[in-house]
Coordinates of C-alpha atoms and ligand atoms in Angstrom, one line a residue:
X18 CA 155.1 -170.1 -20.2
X19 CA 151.8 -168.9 -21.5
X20 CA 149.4 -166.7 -19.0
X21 CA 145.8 -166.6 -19.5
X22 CA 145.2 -164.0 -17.5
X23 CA 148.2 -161.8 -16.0
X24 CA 148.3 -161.3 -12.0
X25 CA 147.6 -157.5 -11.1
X26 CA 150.6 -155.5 -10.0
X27 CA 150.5 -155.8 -6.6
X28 CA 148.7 -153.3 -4.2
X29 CA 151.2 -150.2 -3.3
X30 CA 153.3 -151.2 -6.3
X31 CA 156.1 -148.0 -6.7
X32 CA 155.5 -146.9 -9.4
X33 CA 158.4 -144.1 -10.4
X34 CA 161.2 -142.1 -12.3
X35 CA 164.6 -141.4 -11.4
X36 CA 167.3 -138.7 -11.9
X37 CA 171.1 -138.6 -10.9
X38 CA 172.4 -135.6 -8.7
X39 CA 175.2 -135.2 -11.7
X40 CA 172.6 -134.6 -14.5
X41 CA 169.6 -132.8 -13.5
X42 CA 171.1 -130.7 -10.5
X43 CA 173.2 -127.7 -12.2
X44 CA 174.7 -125.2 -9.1
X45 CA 177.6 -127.4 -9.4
X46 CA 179.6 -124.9 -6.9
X47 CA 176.6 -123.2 -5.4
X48 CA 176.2 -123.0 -1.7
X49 CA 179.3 -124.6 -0.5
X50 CA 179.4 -127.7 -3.1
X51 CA 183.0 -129.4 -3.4
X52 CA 184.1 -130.4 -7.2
X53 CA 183.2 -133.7 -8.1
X54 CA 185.5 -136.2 -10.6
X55 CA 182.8 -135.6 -13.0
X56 CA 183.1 -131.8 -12.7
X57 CA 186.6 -132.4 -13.8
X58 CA 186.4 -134.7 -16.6
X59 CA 183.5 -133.4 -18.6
X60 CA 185.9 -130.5 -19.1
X61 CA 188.6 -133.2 -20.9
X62 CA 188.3 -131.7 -24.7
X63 CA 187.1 -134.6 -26.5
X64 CA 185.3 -136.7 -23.7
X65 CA 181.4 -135.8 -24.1
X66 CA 179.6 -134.9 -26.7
X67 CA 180.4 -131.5 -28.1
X68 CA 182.0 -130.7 -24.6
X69 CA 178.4 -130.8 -22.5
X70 CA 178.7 -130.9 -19.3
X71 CA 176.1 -130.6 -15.5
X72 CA 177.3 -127.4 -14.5
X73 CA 173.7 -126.2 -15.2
X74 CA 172.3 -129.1 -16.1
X75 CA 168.3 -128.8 -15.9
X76 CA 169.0 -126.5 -12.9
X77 CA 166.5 -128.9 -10.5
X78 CA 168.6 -127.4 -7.6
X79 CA 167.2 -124.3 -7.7
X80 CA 163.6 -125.6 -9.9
X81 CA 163.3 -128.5 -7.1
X82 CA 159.5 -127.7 -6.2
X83 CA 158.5 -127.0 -9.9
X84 CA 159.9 -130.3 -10.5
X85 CA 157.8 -131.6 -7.8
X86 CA 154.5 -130.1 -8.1
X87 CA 155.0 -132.3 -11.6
X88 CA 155.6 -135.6 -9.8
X89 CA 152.4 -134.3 -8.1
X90 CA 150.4 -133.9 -10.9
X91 CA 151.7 -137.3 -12.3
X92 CA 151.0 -139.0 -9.2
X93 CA 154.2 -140.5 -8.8
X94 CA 154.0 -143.0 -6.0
X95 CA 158.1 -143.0 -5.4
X96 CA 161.3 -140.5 -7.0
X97 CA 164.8 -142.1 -7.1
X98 CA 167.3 -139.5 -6.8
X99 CA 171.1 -139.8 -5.9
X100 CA 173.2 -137.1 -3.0
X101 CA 176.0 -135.5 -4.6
X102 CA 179.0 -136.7 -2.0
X103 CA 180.5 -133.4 -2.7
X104 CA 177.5 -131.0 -1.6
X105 CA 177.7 -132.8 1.9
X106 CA 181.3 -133.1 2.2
X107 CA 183.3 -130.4 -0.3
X108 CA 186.1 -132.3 0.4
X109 CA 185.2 -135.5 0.6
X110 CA 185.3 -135.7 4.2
X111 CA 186.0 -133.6 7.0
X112 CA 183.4 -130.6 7.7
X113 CA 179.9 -131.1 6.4
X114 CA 178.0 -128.8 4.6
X115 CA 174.7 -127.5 5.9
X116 CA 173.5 -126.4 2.8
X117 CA 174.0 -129.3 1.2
X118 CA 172.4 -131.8 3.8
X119 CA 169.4 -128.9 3.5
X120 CA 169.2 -129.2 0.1
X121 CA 167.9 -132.7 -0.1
X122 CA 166.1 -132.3 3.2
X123 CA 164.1 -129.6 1.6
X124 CA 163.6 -131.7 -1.3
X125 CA 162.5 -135.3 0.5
X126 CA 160.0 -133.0 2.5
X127 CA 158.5 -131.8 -0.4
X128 CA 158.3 -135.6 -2.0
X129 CA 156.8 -136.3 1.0
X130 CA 154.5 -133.9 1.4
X131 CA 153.3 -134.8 -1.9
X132 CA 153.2 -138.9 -0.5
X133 CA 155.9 -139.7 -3.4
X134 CA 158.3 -142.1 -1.4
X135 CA 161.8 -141.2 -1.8
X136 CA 164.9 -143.9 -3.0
X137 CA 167.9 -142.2 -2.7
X138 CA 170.9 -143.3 -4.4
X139 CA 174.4 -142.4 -2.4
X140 CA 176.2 -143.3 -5.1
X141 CA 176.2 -142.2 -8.4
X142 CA 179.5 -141.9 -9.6
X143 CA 180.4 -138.6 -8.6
X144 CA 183.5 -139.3 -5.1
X145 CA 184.4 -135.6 -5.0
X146 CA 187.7 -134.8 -6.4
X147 CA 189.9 -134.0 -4.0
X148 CA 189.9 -137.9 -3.1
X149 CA 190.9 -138.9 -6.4
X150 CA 193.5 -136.0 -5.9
X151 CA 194.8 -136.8 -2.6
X152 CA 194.4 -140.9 -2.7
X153 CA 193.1 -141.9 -6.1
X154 CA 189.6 -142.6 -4.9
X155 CA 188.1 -146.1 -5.1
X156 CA 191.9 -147.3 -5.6
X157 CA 192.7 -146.7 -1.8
X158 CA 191.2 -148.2 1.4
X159 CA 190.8 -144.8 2.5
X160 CA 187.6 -144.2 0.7
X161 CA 185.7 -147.0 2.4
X162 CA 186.3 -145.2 5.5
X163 CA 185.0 -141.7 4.1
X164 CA 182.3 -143.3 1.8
X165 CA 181.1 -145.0 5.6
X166 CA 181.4 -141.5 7.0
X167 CA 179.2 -139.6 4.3
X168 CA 176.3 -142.0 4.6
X169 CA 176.2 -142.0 8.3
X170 CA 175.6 -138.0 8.2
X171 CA 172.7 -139.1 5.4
X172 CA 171.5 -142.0 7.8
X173 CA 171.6 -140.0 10.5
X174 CA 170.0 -137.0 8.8
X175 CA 166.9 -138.7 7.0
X176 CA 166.5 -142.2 8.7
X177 CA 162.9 -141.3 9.7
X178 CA 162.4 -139.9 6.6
X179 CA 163.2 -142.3 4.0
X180 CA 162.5 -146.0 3.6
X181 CA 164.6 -147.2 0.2
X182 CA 168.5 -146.3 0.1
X183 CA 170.4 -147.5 -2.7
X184 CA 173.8 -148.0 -2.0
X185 CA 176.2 -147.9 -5.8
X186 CA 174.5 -147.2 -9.1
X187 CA 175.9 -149.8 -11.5
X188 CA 179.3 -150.7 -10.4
X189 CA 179.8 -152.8 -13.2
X190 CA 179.2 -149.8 -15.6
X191 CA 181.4 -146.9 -14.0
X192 CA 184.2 -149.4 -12.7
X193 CA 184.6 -150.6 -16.5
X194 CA 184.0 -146.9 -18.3
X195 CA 186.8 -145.1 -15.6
X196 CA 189.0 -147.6 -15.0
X197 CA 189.4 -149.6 -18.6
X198 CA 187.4 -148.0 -21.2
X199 CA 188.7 -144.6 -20.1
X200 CA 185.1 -142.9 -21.0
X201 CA 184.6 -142.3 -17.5
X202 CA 186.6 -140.2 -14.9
X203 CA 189.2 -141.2 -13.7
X204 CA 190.0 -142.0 -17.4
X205 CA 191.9 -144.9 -16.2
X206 CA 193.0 -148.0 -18.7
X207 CA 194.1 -150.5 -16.8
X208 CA 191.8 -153.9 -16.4
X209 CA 193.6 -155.1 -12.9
X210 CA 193.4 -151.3 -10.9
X211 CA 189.9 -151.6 -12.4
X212 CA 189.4 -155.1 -10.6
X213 CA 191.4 -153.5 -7.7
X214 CA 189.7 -150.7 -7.3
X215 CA 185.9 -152.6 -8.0
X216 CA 186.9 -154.9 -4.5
X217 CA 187.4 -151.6 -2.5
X218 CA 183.8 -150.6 -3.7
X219 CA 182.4 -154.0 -2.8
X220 CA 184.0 -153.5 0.9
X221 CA 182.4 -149.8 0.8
X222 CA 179.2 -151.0 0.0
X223 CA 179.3 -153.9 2.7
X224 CA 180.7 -151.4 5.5
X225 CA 177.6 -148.9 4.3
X226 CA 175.1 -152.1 4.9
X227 CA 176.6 -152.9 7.9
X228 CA 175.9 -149.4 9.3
X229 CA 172.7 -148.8 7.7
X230 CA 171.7 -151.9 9.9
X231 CA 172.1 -150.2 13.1
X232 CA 171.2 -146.6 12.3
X233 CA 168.2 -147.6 10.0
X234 CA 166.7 -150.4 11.5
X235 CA 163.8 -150.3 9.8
X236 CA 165.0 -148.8 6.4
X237 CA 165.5 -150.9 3.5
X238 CA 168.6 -150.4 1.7
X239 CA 170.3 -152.7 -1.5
X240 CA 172.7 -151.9 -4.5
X241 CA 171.2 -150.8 -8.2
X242 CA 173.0 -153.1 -10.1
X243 CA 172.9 -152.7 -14.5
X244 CA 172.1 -156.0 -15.2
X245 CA 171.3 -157.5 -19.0
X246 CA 170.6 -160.8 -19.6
X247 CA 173.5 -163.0 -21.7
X248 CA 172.0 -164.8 -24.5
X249 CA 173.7 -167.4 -26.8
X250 CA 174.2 -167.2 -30.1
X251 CA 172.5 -170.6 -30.8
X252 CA 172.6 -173.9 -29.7
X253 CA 176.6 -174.8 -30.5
X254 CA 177.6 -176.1 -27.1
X255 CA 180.6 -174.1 -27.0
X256 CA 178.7 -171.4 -27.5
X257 CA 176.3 -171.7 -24.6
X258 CA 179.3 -172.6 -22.6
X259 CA 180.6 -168.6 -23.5
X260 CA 177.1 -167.5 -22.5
X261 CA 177.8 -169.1 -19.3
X262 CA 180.9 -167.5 -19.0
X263 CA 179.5 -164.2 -20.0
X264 CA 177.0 -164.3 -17.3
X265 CA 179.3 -164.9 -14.8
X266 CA 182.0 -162.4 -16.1
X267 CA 179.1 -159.3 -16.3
X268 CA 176.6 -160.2 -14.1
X269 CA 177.8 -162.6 -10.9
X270 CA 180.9 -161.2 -10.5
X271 CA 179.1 -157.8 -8.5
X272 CA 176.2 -159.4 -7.7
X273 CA 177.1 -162.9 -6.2
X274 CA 179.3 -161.0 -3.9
X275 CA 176.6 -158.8 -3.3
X276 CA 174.1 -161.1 -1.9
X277 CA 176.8 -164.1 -0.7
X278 CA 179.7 -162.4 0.1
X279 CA 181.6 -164.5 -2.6
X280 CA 183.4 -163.8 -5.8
X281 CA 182.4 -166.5 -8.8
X282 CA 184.5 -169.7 -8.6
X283 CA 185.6 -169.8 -12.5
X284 CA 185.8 -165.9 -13.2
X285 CA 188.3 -165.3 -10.2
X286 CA 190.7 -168.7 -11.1
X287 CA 190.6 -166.8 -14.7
X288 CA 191.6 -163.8 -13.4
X289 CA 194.2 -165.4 -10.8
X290 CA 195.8 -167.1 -14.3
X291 CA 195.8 -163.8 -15.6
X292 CA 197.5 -162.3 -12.5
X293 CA 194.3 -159.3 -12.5
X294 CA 192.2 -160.8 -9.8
X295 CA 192.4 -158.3 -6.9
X296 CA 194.6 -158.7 -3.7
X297 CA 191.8 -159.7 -0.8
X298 CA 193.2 -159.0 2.8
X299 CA 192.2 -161.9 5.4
X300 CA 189.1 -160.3 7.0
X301 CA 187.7 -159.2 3.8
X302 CA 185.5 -162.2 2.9
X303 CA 184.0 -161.9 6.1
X304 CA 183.0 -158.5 6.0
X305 CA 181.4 -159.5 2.4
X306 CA 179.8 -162.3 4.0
X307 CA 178.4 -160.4 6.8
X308 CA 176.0 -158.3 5.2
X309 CA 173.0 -158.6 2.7
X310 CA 171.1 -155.9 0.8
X311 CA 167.0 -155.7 1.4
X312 CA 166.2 -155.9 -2.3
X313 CA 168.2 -155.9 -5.4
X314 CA 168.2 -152.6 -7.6
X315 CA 167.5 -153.7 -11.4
X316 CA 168.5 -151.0 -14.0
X317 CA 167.4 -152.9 -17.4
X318 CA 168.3 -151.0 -20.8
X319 CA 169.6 -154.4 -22.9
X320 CA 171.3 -157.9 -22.4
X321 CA 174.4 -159.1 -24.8
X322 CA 174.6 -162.0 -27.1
X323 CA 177.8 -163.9 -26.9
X324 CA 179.3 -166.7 -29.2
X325 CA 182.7 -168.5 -28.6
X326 CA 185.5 -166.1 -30.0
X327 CA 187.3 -167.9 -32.6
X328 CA 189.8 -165.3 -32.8
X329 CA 189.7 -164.5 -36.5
X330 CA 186.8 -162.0 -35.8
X331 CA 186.9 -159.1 -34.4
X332 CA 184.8 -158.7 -31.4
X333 CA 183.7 -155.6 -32.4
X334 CA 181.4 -156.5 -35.1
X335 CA 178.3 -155.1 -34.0
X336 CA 179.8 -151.8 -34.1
X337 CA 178.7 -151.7 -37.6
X338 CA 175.2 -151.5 -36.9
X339 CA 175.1 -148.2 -35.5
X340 CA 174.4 -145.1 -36.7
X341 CA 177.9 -143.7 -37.1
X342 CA 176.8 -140.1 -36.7
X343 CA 176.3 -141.4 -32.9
X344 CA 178.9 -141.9 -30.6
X345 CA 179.2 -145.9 -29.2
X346 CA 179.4 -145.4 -25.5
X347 CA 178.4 -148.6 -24.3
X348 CA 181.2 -150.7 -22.7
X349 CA 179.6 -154.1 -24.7
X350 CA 180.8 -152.1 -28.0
X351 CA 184.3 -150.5 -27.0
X352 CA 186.9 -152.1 -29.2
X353 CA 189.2 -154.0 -26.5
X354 CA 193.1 -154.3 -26.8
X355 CA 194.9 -156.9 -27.7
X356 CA 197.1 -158.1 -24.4
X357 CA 195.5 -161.1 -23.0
X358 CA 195.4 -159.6 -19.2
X359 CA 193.4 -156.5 -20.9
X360 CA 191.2 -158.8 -22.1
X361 CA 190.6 -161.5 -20.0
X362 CA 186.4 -162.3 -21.6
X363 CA 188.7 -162.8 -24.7
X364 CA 188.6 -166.5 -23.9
X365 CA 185.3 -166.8 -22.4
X366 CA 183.6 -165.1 -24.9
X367 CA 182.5 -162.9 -27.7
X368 CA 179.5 -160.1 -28.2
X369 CA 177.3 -160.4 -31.2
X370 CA 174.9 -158.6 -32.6
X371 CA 171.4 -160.3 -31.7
X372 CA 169.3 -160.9 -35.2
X373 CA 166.2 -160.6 -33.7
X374 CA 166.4 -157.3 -32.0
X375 CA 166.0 -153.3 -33.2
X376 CA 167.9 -150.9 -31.9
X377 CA 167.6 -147.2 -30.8
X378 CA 169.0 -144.3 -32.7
X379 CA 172.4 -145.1 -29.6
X380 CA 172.4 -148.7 -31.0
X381 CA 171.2 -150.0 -27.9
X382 CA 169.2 -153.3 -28.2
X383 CA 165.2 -153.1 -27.9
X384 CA 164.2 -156.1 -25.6
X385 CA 161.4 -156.1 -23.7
X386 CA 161.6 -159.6 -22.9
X387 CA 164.9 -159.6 -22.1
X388 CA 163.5 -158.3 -18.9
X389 CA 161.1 -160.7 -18.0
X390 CA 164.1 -162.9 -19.1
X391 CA 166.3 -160.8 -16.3
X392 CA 163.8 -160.8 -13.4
X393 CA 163.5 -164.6 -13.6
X394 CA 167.2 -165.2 -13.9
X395 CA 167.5 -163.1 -11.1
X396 CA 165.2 -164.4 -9.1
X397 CA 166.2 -168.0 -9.1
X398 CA 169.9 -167.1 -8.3
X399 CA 169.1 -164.4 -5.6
X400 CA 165.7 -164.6 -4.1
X401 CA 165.4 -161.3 -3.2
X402 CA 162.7 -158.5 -3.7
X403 CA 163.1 -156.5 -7.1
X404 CA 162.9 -152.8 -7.3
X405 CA 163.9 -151.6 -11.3
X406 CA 165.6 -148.3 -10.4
X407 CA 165.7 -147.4 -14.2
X408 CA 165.0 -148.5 -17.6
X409 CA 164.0 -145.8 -20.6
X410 CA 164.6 -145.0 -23.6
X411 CA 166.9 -142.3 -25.1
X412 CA 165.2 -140.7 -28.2
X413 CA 166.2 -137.4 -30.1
X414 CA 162.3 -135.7 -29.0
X415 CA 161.6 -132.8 -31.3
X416 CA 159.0 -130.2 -30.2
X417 CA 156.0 -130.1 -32.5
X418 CA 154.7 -126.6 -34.4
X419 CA 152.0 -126.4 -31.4
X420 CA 155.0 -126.9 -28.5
X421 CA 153.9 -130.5 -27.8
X422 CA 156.2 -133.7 -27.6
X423 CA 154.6 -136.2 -29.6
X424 CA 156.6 -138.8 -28.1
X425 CA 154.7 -142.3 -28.8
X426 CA 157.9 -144.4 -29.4
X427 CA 159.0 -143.7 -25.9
X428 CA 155.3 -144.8 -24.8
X429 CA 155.7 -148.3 -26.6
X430 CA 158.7 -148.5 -25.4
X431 CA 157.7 -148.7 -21.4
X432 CA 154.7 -150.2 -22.5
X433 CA 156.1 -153.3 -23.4
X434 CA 158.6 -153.3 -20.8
X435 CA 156.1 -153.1 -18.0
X436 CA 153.9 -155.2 -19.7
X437 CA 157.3 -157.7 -19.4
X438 CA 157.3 -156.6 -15.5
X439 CA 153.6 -157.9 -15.1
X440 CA 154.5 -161.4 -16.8
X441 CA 156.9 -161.8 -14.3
X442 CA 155.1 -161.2 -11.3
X443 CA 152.6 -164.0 -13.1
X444 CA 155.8 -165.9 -13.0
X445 CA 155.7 -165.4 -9.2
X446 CA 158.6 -162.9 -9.4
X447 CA 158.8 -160.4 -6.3
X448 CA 159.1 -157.4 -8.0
X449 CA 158.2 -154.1 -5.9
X450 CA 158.5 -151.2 -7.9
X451 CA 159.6 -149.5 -11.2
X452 CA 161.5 -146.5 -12.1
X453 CA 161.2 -145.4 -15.3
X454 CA 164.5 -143.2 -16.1
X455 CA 164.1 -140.8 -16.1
X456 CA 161.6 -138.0 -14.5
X457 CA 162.8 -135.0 -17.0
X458 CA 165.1 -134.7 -19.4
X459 CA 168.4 -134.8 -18.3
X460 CA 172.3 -134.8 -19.2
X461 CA 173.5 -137.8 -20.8
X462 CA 176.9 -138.5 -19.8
X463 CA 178.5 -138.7 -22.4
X464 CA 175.9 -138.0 -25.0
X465 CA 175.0 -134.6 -24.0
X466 CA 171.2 -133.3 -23.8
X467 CA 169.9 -134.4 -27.4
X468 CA 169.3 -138.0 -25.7
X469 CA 166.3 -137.2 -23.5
X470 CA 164.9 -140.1 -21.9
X471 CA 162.4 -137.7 -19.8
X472 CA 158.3 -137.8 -19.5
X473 CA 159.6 -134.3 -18.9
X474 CA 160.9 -132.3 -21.7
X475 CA 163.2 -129.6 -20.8
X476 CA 163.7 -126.4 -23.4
X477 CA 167.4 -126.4 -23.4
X478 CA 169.7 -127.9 -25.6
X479 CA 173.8 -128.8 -25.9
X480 CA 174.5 -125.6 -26.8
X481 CA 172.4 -123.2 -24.9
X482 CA 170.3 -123.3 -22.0
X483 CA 167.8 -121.5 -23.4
X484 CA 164.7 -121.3 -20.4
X485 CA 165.1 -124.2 -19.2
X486 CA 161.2 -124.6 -19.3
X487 CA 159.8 -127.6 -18.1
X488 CA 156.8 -129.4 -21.0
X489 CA 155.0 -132.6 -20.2
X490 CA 155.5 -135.2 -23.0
X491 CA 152.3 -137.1 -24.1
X492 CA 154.4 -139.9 -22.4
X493 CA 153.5 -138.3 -19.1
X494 CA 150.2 -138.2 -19.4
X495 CA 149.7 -141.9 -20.3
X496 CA 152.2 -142.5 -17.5
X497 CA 149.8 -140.9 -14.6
X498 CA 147.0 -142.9 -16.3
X499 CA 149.2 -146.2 -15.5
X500 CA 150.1 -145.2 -12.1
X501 CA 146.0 -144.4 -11.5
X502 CA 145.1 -147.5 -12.6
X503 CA 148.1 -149.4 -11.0
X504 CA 149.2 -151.0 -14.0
X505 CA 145.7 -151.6 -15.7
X506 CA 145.6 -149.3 -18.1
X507 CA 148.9 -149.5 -20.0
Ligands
BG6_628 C1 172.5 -145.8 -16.7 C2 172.9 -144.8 -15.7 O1 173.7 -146.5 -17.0 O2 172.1 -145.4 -18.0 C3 172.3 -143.4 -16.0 O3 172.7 -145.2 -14.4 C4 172.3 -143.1 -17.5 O4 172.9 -142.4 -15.2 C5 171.5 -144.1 -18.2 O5 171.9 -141.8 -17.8 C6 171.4 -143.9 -19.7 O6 172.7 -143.8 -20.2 P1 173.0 -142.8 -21.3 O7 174.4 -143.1 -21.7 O8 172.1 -143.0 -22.4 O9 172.8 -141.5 -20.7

């Protein structure tokens, strides 16, 4: 479809960045703050890059209101952040912690003072530790009753104070890396506890929903979900039929439960023949059924390409492409095992390298229209308002003689992703808001701090923190001139 003319972004469009409490925060036991899995792991010799971890991080927990006199003077309309569990409950659950809940009351004041709209993420990825410890975390039913308790105190606490909750941050990503890919606490390998331990999270984020509902009336509240678009390989009908499956098996398998309250017809028979589709107790449907988010959450990095797997080539074959001086971390690249059960898209499908697309330094695809591609898919399946809670670019940003941060790659880069976002809503998609990840620079997970995705630099590097000083990238100040315009100036 060819537009003429492209629709303006819509009046009060949210235009934004985002953070996660785990990577920009620091103070990781200050004032009261529990251990959280991640606190743990990224102290595993050997599971992120050159041992980095968020114990300082960018130190935004005690730089908070520098941070946000920057969102000020970038005019951000709206700041995704996430709660870290573990600053409100030490324990998991239990006795809350003051300082904690004050901590991100101080900090939504200040957003607010500054009319940048808060979206607060509850979850992402860090359960404190001592429910791993005492139950296994997302493995028992015991965390849907604490997970329910922690976001009451934060409904509760801010319900007149912020609109836009997110419930989980990519459950298809941290389910896969902790519980099969073992990149992720809790370093699990084992594809059925991941299934297992993914319906548990499904019933937390319905019982969350279900008491948002009556504490939050008028807040809006849905799950950020990683979604990327599955391409075919070409036109062999066997190989759209595994781009079929490959949908289904990476994208409707969270989200059709999210919005209907049902699990994909063909993925779960699969997985019942494969004896990994999780155990569902008799009322469990119906508490899935019962509830429905207010928007979808769209993080967009990259889709997949799929062919048919005709098991005399390795599925791994894109791995080739990347830079081997990087690490792959992406779950689409892991090399899989060979048991059937631990592989169960064996049979449905195959990644690929796509021919048509570059790919970052991290060998993640470049696809701007991938997301134009995404919105529409999503739209016809789910008919729900879009808010992207992230999509950015990780670059190795070098500071110039003069202390700038020339950083024009990252401004093409959202550039033609936005420019994707405003063919959609030609399209007639419903898309609210965008968060560009992220607002500084911040820990990659398992890439350390030399993968800065920020309009934000921040002096410090994996092996010292150095100042810590905050430096606007030239992407920042051709982001405030978007957000001024709303959208017209990109
Ligand atoms: C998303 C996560 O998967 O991707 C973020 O929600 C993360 O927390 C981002 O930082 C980029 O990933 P990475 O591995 O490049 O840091």
């Amino acid at each position: 479809m060819y537009h003429d003319k492209l629709d303006s972004f819509p009046p009060g469009f949210l235009w934004g960045a985002a953070s996660a409490a785990y990577q920009i925060e620091g103070g990781w036991n200050t004032d009261g703050k529990g251990a959280s899995i991640w606190d743990e792991f990224t102290k595993i010799p050997g599971k992120t890059y050159q041992g980095t971890n968020g114990d300082v991080a960018v130190d935004h927990y005690h730089r908070y209101q520098e941070d946000v006199r920057l969102m000020a003077e970038m005019g951000l309309k709206t700041y995704r952040f996430s709660v870290a569990w573990s600053r409100i409950f030490p324990d998991g659950s239990g006795k809350v912690n003051e300082k904690g809940l004050q901590f991100y009351e101080d900090l939504i004041d200040a957003l607010l003072a500054n009319q940048i709209e808060p979206v607060l993420t509850l979850y992402h990825w860090d359960i404190p530790k001592s429910l791993q410890d005492s139950y296994q975390g997302w493995e028992s039913r015991q965390a849907i009753e604490d997970f329910s308790q922690y976001c009451q105190v934060l409904f509760h606490r801010f319900k007149d104070k912020v609109t836009y909750w997110v419930t989980f941050n990519e459950q298809n990503v941290f389910t896969a890396m902790g519980y099969r890919w073992q990149s992720h606490p809790p370093n699990v390998a084992d594809v059925k506890r991941m299934f297992q331990a993914n319906h548990v999270i499904n019933l937390a984020n319905a019982t969350a929903i279900k008491e948002f509902r009556s504490i939050v009336p008028n807040g809006k509240i849905g799950p950020s979900f990683g979604y990327g678009p599955i391409y075919s390989y070409d036109c062999q009908p066997n190989n759209v039929l595994a781009a079929l499956n490959g949908e289904e098996f990476q994208n409707h398998w969270w989200l059709d439960v999210y919005v209907h309250g049902k699990y994909p017809k063909v993925t779960f028979r699969h997985l019942e023949r494969l004896g990994i589709a999780p155990t569902i107790e008799p009322s469990d449907m119906e508490l899935l059924q019962s509830v429905k988010p207010d928007f979808l959450g769209v993080n967009y990095y990259h889709g997949g390409t799929v062919r048919v797997n005709d098991f005399n080539t390795s599925s791994t074959t894109n791995v080739s492409t990347i830079d081997k001086s990087f690490e792959a971390t992406d779950p689409y690249l892991m090399q899989p095992k060979d048991e059937q059960a631990q592989n169960p898209e064996k049979t449905m499908f195959t990644s690929v390298a796509n021919p048509y697309l570059e790919k970052t330094k991290w060998g993640w695809e470049i696809d701007p229209v991938g997301l134009r591609i995404a919105l529409r898919r999503l739209q016809n399946r789910y008919d729900l308002p879009m808010l992207i809670t992230e999509n950015g670019l990780g670059a190795l940003d070098e500071k110039t003689n003069q202390g700038t941060i020339e950083d024009d790659y990252r401004i093409n880069y959202l550039q033609s992703h936005i420019h994707e976002i405003q063919q959609a809503i030609t399209d007639g998609v419903d898309v609210i808001g965008y968060c560009a990840w992220s607002f500084t620079d911040l820990l990659s997970w398992l890439n350390g701090y030399k993968k800065r995705y920020g309009f934000v630099y921040i002096d410090r590097d994996d092996q010292s923190e150095k100042q810590l000083a905050r430096i606007p990238k030239k992407s920042f100040y051709w982001y405030k001139k978007v957000i001024e315009s709303n959208g017209k100036i990109l």
